Coordinates of N, CA and C in Angstrom, one line a residue:
M1 N -67.4 -29.8 45.3 CA -67.9 -30.1 44.0 C -67.9 -28.3 43.6
H2 N -67.7 -28.1 42.3 CA -67.6 -27.2 42.0 C -68.7 -27.0 40.6
D3 N -69.5 -26.1 40.5 CA -71.2 -25.4 40.0 C -70.7 -26.1 39.0
R4 N -71.5 -26.7 37.8 CA -70.8 -26.9 35.8 C -71.6 -26.8 35.2
S5 N -73.3 -26.5 36.0 CA -74.6 -27.0 35.2 C -73.9 -25.8 33.6
H6 N -73.2 -24.1 33.9 CA -73.3 -23.7 32.9 C -72.2 -24.6 31.8
L7 N -72.2 -25.6 31.8 CA -71.0 -26.4 30.7 C -72.3 -26.8 30.2
A8 N -73.4 -27.4 31.3 CA -74.7 -28.5 30.0 C -74.8 -27.6 28.5
G9 N -74.9 -29.3 28.2 CA -74.7 -30.0 26.9 C -73.2 -28.6 25.4
Q10 N -72.3 -28.3 25.8 CA -71.2 -28.2 26.0 C -71.1 -29.3 25.6
P11 N -69.9 -29.8 24.1 CA -69.3 -30.4 24.6 C -67.7 -31.0 25.3
L12 N -67.7 -31.3 24.9 CA -65.9 -31.6 26.7 C -64.6 -31.8 25.5
T13 N -64.0 -30.8 25.0 CA -62.6 -30.8 24.2 C -61.6 -31.8 24.5
S14 N -61.2 -32.5 23.6 CA -60.0 -33.8 24.0 C -59.1 -33.1 24.2
I15 N -58.6 -32.2 23.5 CA -57.5 -31.7 23.4 C -57.1 -31.1 24.8
S16 N -55.7 -31.2 24.6 CA -54.5 -31.0 26.3 C -55.1 -29.4 25.7
V17 N -54.5 -29.5 27.5 CA -54.8 -27.6 27.0 C -53.6 -26.7 26.9
P18 N -52.2 -27.7 27.5 CA -50.8 -27.3 26.4 C -51.0 -27.1 24.8
E19 N -52.2 -28.5 24.3 CA -52.0 -28.8 23.1 C -53.0 -26.6 22.7
Q20 N -54.4 -26.5 23.2 CA -54.8 -25.6 23.2 C -54.2 -24.3 23.0
C21 N -52.6 -23.8 24.1 CA -52.1 -22.9 24.1 C -51.5 -22.9 22.9
V22 N -50.7 -23.7 22.6 CA -50.3 -24.0 21.6 C -51.0 -23.3 19.8
C23 N -52.3 -23.1 19.7 CA -53.8 -22.7 19.1 C -53.7 -21.8 19.5
E24 N -54.1 -21.1 20.8 CA -54.5 -19.6 21.1 C -53.1 -19.1 20.8
L25 N -52.6 -19.5 20.3 CA -50.9 -18.7 20.2 C -49.5 -18.3 18.6
L26 N -50.5 -19.2 18.7 CA -50.2 -19.7 17.0 C -51.0 -18.5 16.2
T27 N -52.0 -19.0 16.1 CA -53.1 -18.6 15.5 C -53.1 -17.2 15.1
P28 N -53.2 -15.8 15.5 CA -52.7 -14.6 15.7 C -50.6 -14.9 14.6
L29 N -50.1 -15.5 14.9 CA -49.5 -15.7 14.0 C -49.0 -15.8 12.6
L30 N -50.1 -17.0 12.6 CA -50.2 -18.0 11.4 C -51.1 -17.3 10.6
R31 N -52.2 -16.7 10.9 CA -52.9 -15.8 10.2 C -51.9 -14.1 10.0
S32 N -51.7 -13.6 10.2 CA -50.3 -12.1 10.0 C -49.2 -12.7 9.1
H33 N -49.3 -13.3 9.1 CA -48.1 -14.0 8.3 C -48.0 -14.9 6.9
G34 N -47.6 -13.9 5.8 CA -47.3 -15.3 4.2 C -46.6 -17.0 4.2
I35 N -47.0 -17.4 3.8 CA -46.1 -19.0 3.7 C -44.8 -18.4 3.3
G36 N -44.1 -19.2 3.6 CA -42.0 -18.7 3.5 C -42.2 -17.1 4.5
D37 N -43.1 -16.8 5.7 CA -42.3 -15.7 6.2 C -41.7 -16.1 7.2
S38 N -40.3 -15.7 7.6 CA -40.5 -16.1 9.4 C -41.2 -15.0 10.2
I39 N -41.5 -16.0 10.9 CA -42.5 -15.4 12.4 C -41.6 -15.5 12.6
V40 N -41.3 -14.1 13.3 CA -40.7 -14.0 15.0 C -41.3 -12.9 15.8
P41 N -41.6 -13.6 16.7 CA -43.2 -12.9 17.9 C -43.0 -11.9 18.7
P42 N -44.2 -10.9 18.7 CA -43.8 -10.0 19.4 C -42.5 -9.8 21.1
S43 N -41.8 -9.4 21.1 CA -40.8 -9.2 21.7 C -41.6 -9.3 23.2
D44 N -42.3 -8.6 23.4 CA -42.9 -9.8 24.4 C -43.9 -10.1 25.0
D45 N -43.5 -10.8 23.6 CA -44.3 -12.4 23.5 C -43.6 -13.6 23.2
G46 N -42.3 -13.8 24.0 CA -41.9 -14.8 24.7 C -42.2 -16.3 24.3
Y47 N -44.2 -15.8 25.1 CA -44.5 -17.5 25.8 C -45.1 -18.1 24.3
I48 N -44.8 -18.2 23.0 CA -45.0 -19.4 22.5 C -44.4 -20.3 22.9
F49 N -42.5 -20.0 22.6 CA -42.2 -21.3 23.4 C -42.6 -21.5 24.4
S50 N -42.6 -21.6 25.6 CA -43.2 -21.8 26.6 C -44.4 -22.4 26.6
A51 N -45.8 -22.7 25.9 CA -46.4 -23.8 25.4 C -46.2 -25.4 24.2
F52 N -45.1 -24.6 23.5 CA -45.0 -25.6 22.5 C -43.4 -26.1 24.1
E53 N -43.5 -26.0 25.1 CA -41.9 -26.8 26.7 C -43.1 -27.1 27.1
F54 N -44.5 -26.7 27.1 CA -45.8 -28.4 27.9 C -46.0 -29.3 26.9
F55 N -46.1 -28.6 25.6 CA -46.8 -29.5 24.0 C -46.1 -30.8 23.5
L56 N -45.2 -30.5 23.2 CA -44.1 -31.4 22.4 C -43.8 -32.2 24.3
P57 N -43.5 -32.2 25.2 CA -43.4 -33.7 26.0 C -44.4 -33.9 25.6
G58 N -45.3 -34.1 26.4 CA -46.6 -34.3 25.5 C -46.9 -35.4 24.6
V59 N -46.6 -34.8 23.6 CA -46.9 -35.3 21.9 C -45.7 -37.3 22.6
L60 N -43.7 -36.8 22.9 CA -43.1 -37.8 23.1 C -43.6 -38.9 24.1
R61 N -44.4 -39.1 25.1 CA -44.7 -39.1 25.9 C -45.9 -40.5 25.7
E62 N -46.6 -40.4 24.2 CA -47.7 -41.0 24.2 C -46.5 -42.8 23.7
I63 N -45.8 -42.1 23.0 CA -44.3 -42.6 23.2 C -43.3 -43.6 23.4
H64 N -43.1 -43.1 24.1 CA -42.0 -42.8 25.7 C -42.1 -42.8 26.2
A65 N -41.7 -43.8 27.7 CA -42.5 -44.0 28.5 C -41.5 -42.8 28.8
E66 N -39.9 -43.1 28.5 CA -39.2 -42.2 30.0 C -39.5 -40.6 29.7
W67 N -40.0 -40.3 28.6 CA -41.4 -39.0 28.7 C -41.9 -38.4 29.7
R68 N -42.3 -39.6 30.2 CA -42.9 -39.4 31.1 C -42.1 -38.6 33.1
Y69 N -41.7 -39.0 33.1 CA -40.7 -37.8 34.7 C -39.5 -37.2 33.6
E70 N -40.1 -37.0 32.0 CA -38.7 -35.3 31.6 C -39.9 -34.6 30.9
S71 N -39.1 -33.3 31.0 CA -39.5 -32.4 30.0 C -38.8 -31.3 29.6
L72 N -38.4 -30.4 29.5 CA -38.7 -29.1 28.7 C -38.5 -27.9 29.7
D73 N -37.2 -27.0 29.5 CA -37.0 -26.1 29.3 C -36.8 -24.8 28.8
G74 N -36.7 -25.0 27.8 CA -36.9 -23.5 27.5 C -36.1 -24.3 25.9
I75 N -36.9 -24.0 25.1 CA -36.6 -23.9 23.5 C -36.0 -23.1 23.0
Y76 N -35.3 -22.8 22.2 CA -34.4 -21.7 21.9 C -34.3 -21.5 19.7
P77 N -35.2 -21.2 19.0 CA -35.6 -21.5 17.5 C -34.1 -21.3 16.8
A78 N -33.7 -21.3 16.5 CA -32.8 -20.2 15.2 C -33.6 -19.9 13.8
T79 N -34.7 -21.4 13.9 CA -35.4 -20.5 12.3 C -36.9 -21.4 13.2
F80 N -38.4 -19.8 12.8 CA -39.3 -20.3 13.1 C -40.0 -19.1 12.0
C81 N -40.8 -20.1 11.4 CA -41.2 -19.8 10.1 C -43.1 -20.6 9.5
K82 N -44.0 -20.2 8.8 CA -45.2 -20.8 8.0 C -44.5 -21.0 7.6
T83 N -44.7 -22.3 6.6 CA -44.3 -23.0 5.2 C -45.6 -23.4 4.5
G84 N -46.3 -23.6 5.9 CA -47.7 -24.2 5.3 C -48.8 -23.4 5.4
D85 N -50.4 -23.4 4.5 CA -51.4 -23.2 5.3 C -51.2 -23.5 6.4
R86 N -51.7 -22.6 7.7 CA -52.1 -22.8 8.7 C -50.2 -23.7 9.9
E87 N -49.8 -23.6 9.0 CA -48.8 -24.6 9.5 C -47.0 -23.5 9.8
I88 N -46.4 -24.5 10.8 CA -45.4 -23.5 11.2 C -43.9 -25.1 11.5
E89 N -43.5 -24.4 10.8 CA -42.1 -24.9 11.1 C -40.8 -25.2 12.2
L90 N -40.1 -25.3 12.8 CA -39.7 -24.7 14.7 C -38.0 -25.8 14.1
I91 N -36.7 -25.1 14.3 CA -36.1 -25.7 14.8 C -34.6 -25.2 15.6
G92 N -34.1 -25.9 16.0 CA -33.7 -24.8 17.4 C -33.5 -25.9 18.4
L93 N -32.7 -25.4 19.6 CA -32.2 -26.4 20.6 C -33.0 -26.1 21.3
A94 N -33.3 -27.7 22.5 CA -34.2 -27.7 23.4 C -33.9 -27.7 24.1
L95 N -33.8 -27.8 25.5 CA -33.3 -27.9 27.5 C -33.9 -28.7 27.6
F96 N -33.9 -30.2 28.1 CA -34.2 -30.5 29.4 C -34.2 -30.5 30.2
I97 N -35.2 -29.8 31.4 CA -35.7 -29.4 32.4 C -34.9 -30.4 33.5
S98 N -33.8 -31.4 33.4 CA -33.9 -32.8 34.4 C -32.4 -32.1 34.3
D99 N -31.5 -31.9 33.5 CA -29.8 -31.6 33.8 C -29.6 -30.2 32.8
Q100 N -30.8 -29.4 32.7 CA -31.0 -28.6 31.6 C -28.7 -28.5 31.1
T101 N -29.1 -29.5 29.8 CA -28.7 -29.0 28.8 C -29.4 -29.4 27.7
L102 N -28.7 -28.7 26.6 CA -29.4 -29.1 25.5 C -29.1 -29.6 24.3
T103 N -30.1 -30.1 23.2 CA -29.9 -30.9 21.7 C -30.8 -29.7 21.0
P104 N -30.8 -30.7 19.8 CA -31.4 -30.2 17.9 C -32.8 -31.1 18.3
L105 N -33.7 -30.0 17.7 CA -35.0 -29.8 18.1 C -36.0 -29.6 17.0
H106 N -36.6 -29.8 15.8 CA -37.2 -30.3 14.3 C -38.6 -30.4 15.0
V107 N -39.5 -28.8 14.8 CA -40.8 -29.8 14.8 C -41.5 -28.8 13.4
R108 N -42.5 -29.6 12.5 CA -43.8 -29.7 11.5 C -44.8 -28.9 12.2
L109 N -45.7 -28.6 12.4 CA -46.3 -29.1 12.7 C -47.6 -28.2 11.5
Q110 N -49.5 -28.4 11.8 CA -50.6 -27.6 11.1 C -51.4 -27.8 12.1
L111 N -52.1 -26.8 12.1 CA -52.9 -26.7 13.0 C -55.0 -26.8 11.9
S112 N -55.7 -27.2 12.6 CA -56.3 -27.5 11.4 C -57.6 -26.7 11.0
P113 N -58.6 -26.3 10.3 CA -58.7 -25.5 9.3 C -59.5 -24.6 10.0
D114 N -60.1 -25.0 11.5 CA -61.1 -24.3 12.8 C -60.1 -23.1 13.2
F115 N -58.7 -23.7 13.1 CA -57.6 -23.7 14.6 C -57.8 -23.8 15.4
D116 N -58.4 -24.8 16.2 CA -58.8 -25.4 17.6 C -58.3 -26.5 17.4
C117 N -57.6 -26.6 16.9 CA -56.1 -28.2 17.3 C -55.6 -28.4 16.3
V118 N -54.0 -29.1 16.8 CA -52.9 -29.2 16.0 C -53.7 -31.2 15.5
S119 N -53.8 -30.0 14.1 CA -53.8 -32.1 13.2 C -53.3 -33.2 11.8
W120 N -51.4 -32.5 12.5 CA -50.9 -33.1 11.6 C -49.4 -32.2 13.1
V121 N -48.1 -33.3 13.4 CA -47.2 -32.8 13.7 C -46.3 -33.9 13.5
D122 N -44.9 -33.5 13.3 CA -43.3 -34.2 12.8 C -43.0 -33.9 14.1
L123 N -42.2 -34.6 14.4 CA -41.2 -34.4 16.2 C -39.7 -34.1 15.7
K124 N -39.3 -34.4 16.4 CA -37.6 -35.1 16.0 C -36.1 -34.3 17.0
L125 N -36.1 -34.9 18.7 CA -35.3 -34.5 19.2 C -34.5 -35.1 19.8
G126 N -33.2 -34.7 19.8 CA -32.1 -35.1 20.1 C -31.1 -35.8 19.2
E127 N -30.2 -35.3 19.1 CA -28.8 -36.5 17.9 C -28.7 -37.8 18.9
R128 N -29.0 -38.7 17.6 CA -28.2 -39.8 18.3 C -26.7 -39.9 18.6
I129 N -25.7 -40.5 19.0 CA -24.8 -40.4 19.5 C -24.2 -41.2 20.1
D130 N -23.0 -43.2 19.4 CA -23.1 -44.2 20.0 C -24.3 -44.7 20.6
G131 N -25.4 -44.7 20.2 CA -26.6 -44.6 20.8 C -26.9 -44.7 21.8
E132 N -26.4 -43.1 22.0 CA -26.7 -41.8 23.7 C -27.4 -40.7 22.3
C133 N -28.8 -40.5 23.3 CA -28.9 -39.0 22.9 C -27.9 -37.7 23.5
R134 N -27.6 -37.3 22.9 CA -26.3 -35.7 22.5 C -27.1 -34.2 23.5
R135 N -26.6 -34.6 24.1 CA -26.7 -33.4 25.8 C -25.7 -32.9 26.1
D136 N -25.7 -31.5 25.5 CA -24.6 -30.1 25.2 C -25.1 -29.4 26.9
P137 N -23.8 -29.0 27.1 CA -24.7 -28.2 28.9 C -25.4 -27.5 28.4
Y138 N -25.8 -26.6 29.1 CA -26.5 -25.6 28.4 C -25.6 -24.5 28.9
G139 N -25.5 -23.2 28.0 CA -24.0 -22.5 27.6 C -22.8 -22.3 27.5
S140 N -22.5 -23.6 26.7 CA -21.4 -24.2 26.5 C -21.3 -24.1 25.3
A141 N -19.8 -23.9 24.8 CA -19.8 -23.7 23.7 C -20.0 -24.8 22.8
K142 N -20.2 -25.7 22.9 CA -20.3 -27.0 21.4 C -22.1 -26.8 22.2
A143 N -23.0 -26.6 22.5 CA -23.6 -26.0 22.0 C -24.6 -24.9 21.3
S144 N -23.6 -23.8 21.8 CA -23.0 -22.4 20.4 C -23.6 -23.0 19.4
G145 N -22.1 -23.8 19.3 CA -22.2 -23.9 18.3 C -23.2 -25.6 16.9
T146 N -23.8 -25.9 18.1 CA -24.0 -27.6 17.6 C -25.9 -26.0 16.9
M147 N -26.5 -24.5 18.3 CA -27.8 -23.8 17.4 C -27.2 -23.5 16.1
L148 N -25.7 -22.8 15.5 CA -25.4 -22.5 14.1 C -25.7 -23.4 13.6
H149 N -25.0 -25.1 13.7 CA -25.3 -25.5 12.4 C -26.7 -26.8 12.5
V150 N -27.4 -26.5 14.0 CA -28.6 -27.3 13.6 C -29.6 -27.2 11.8
T151 N -29.5 -26.0 11.5 CA -30.5 -25.5 10.2 C -30.0 -26.2 9.6
N152 N -28.2 -26.2 9.3 CA -28.3 -26.9 7.4 C -27.5 -28.4 7.8
R153 N -27.5 -28.4 9.2 CA -27.3 -31.2 9.6 C -28.8 -31.9 9.4
L154 N -30.3 -30.6 8.9 CA -31.4 -31.2 9.0 C -31.6 -32.7 8.9
D155 N -31.0 -33.4 8.0 CA -30.8 -33.9 6.7 C -30.1 -34.7 7.4
S156 N -28.9 -34.9 8.1 CA -27.6 -35.5 8.0 C -27.9 -36.1 9.6
I157 N -29.1 -35.8 10.5 CA -28.8 -36.3 12.3 C -30.2 -37.2 12.1
D158 N -29.3 -37.8 13.0 CA -30.2 -39.0 13.6 C -30.8 -38.9 14.6
W159 N -31.6 -38.9 14.8 CA -32.8 -38.3 15.0 C -33.3 -39.3 17.0
Y160 N -32.7 -38.6 17.7 CA -33.2 -40.0 18.7 C -34.7 -40.1 18.9
Y161 N -35.1 -39.2 19.7 CA -36.9 -39.4 18.7 C -37.3 -39.0 17.7
H162 N -38.6 -39.5 17.2 CA -39.3 -38.3 16.0 C -40.8 -39.5 16.2
V163 N -41.4 -38.6 16.3 CA -42.3 -39.3 16.3 C -43.6 -37.7 16.0
G164 N -44.4 -38.7 15.4 CA -45.3 -37.5 14.7 C -47.0 -38.2 14.7
Y165 N -48.1 -37.4 14.9 CA -49.3 -38.0 14.5 C -49.9 -37.4 13.5
G166 N -51.0 -37.9 13.6 CA -52.7 -36.9 12.4 C -51.7 -37.1 10.3
E167 N -52.9 -36.1 10.1 CA -51.9 -36.1 8.5 C -52.2 -35.0 7.6
Q168 N -51.4 -34.3 7.2 CA -51.1 -32.9 6.4 C -52.7 -33.0 6.0
R169 N -52.4 -31.1 5.3 CA -54.2 -31.8 5.6 C -53.5 -30.1 4.3
S170 N -54.4 -29.8 3.1 CA -54.3 -29.1 2.1 C -55.5 -27.5 2.7

């Protein structure tokens, strides 16, 4: 048994460890960029996208039972920018861990005023083609083409998954 007496009187957090990581990694990036700026994480800190690899499947699991056994193994951004106060937009491709295939990704999220939790998220993943989620093999020319065009096709993609929660705050 672990001694937890040092925690007495402190509130327990209700947010997940992946959400905490997203907040910790996004906070300095959001504070150091203006609205509309592209965010380029320091070259030694690609970890921000790893945090999303763990956080986004948790959001999907809330609604989609099949995500209980699925996860992400990579996020490849085409666009990563600050779109509002405490708010980012991430557009690119996500790599499924189960079969190493790529699919389009569009995430918008906002951190709380205290930067301690995600207050609002809008997550779109996968393109619906003939009722199935489009999955292109990692490294294929088709996947490369998808990456180049996903930003320009956001409004025309029939998203396979679309999950959101919270309320966008100003």
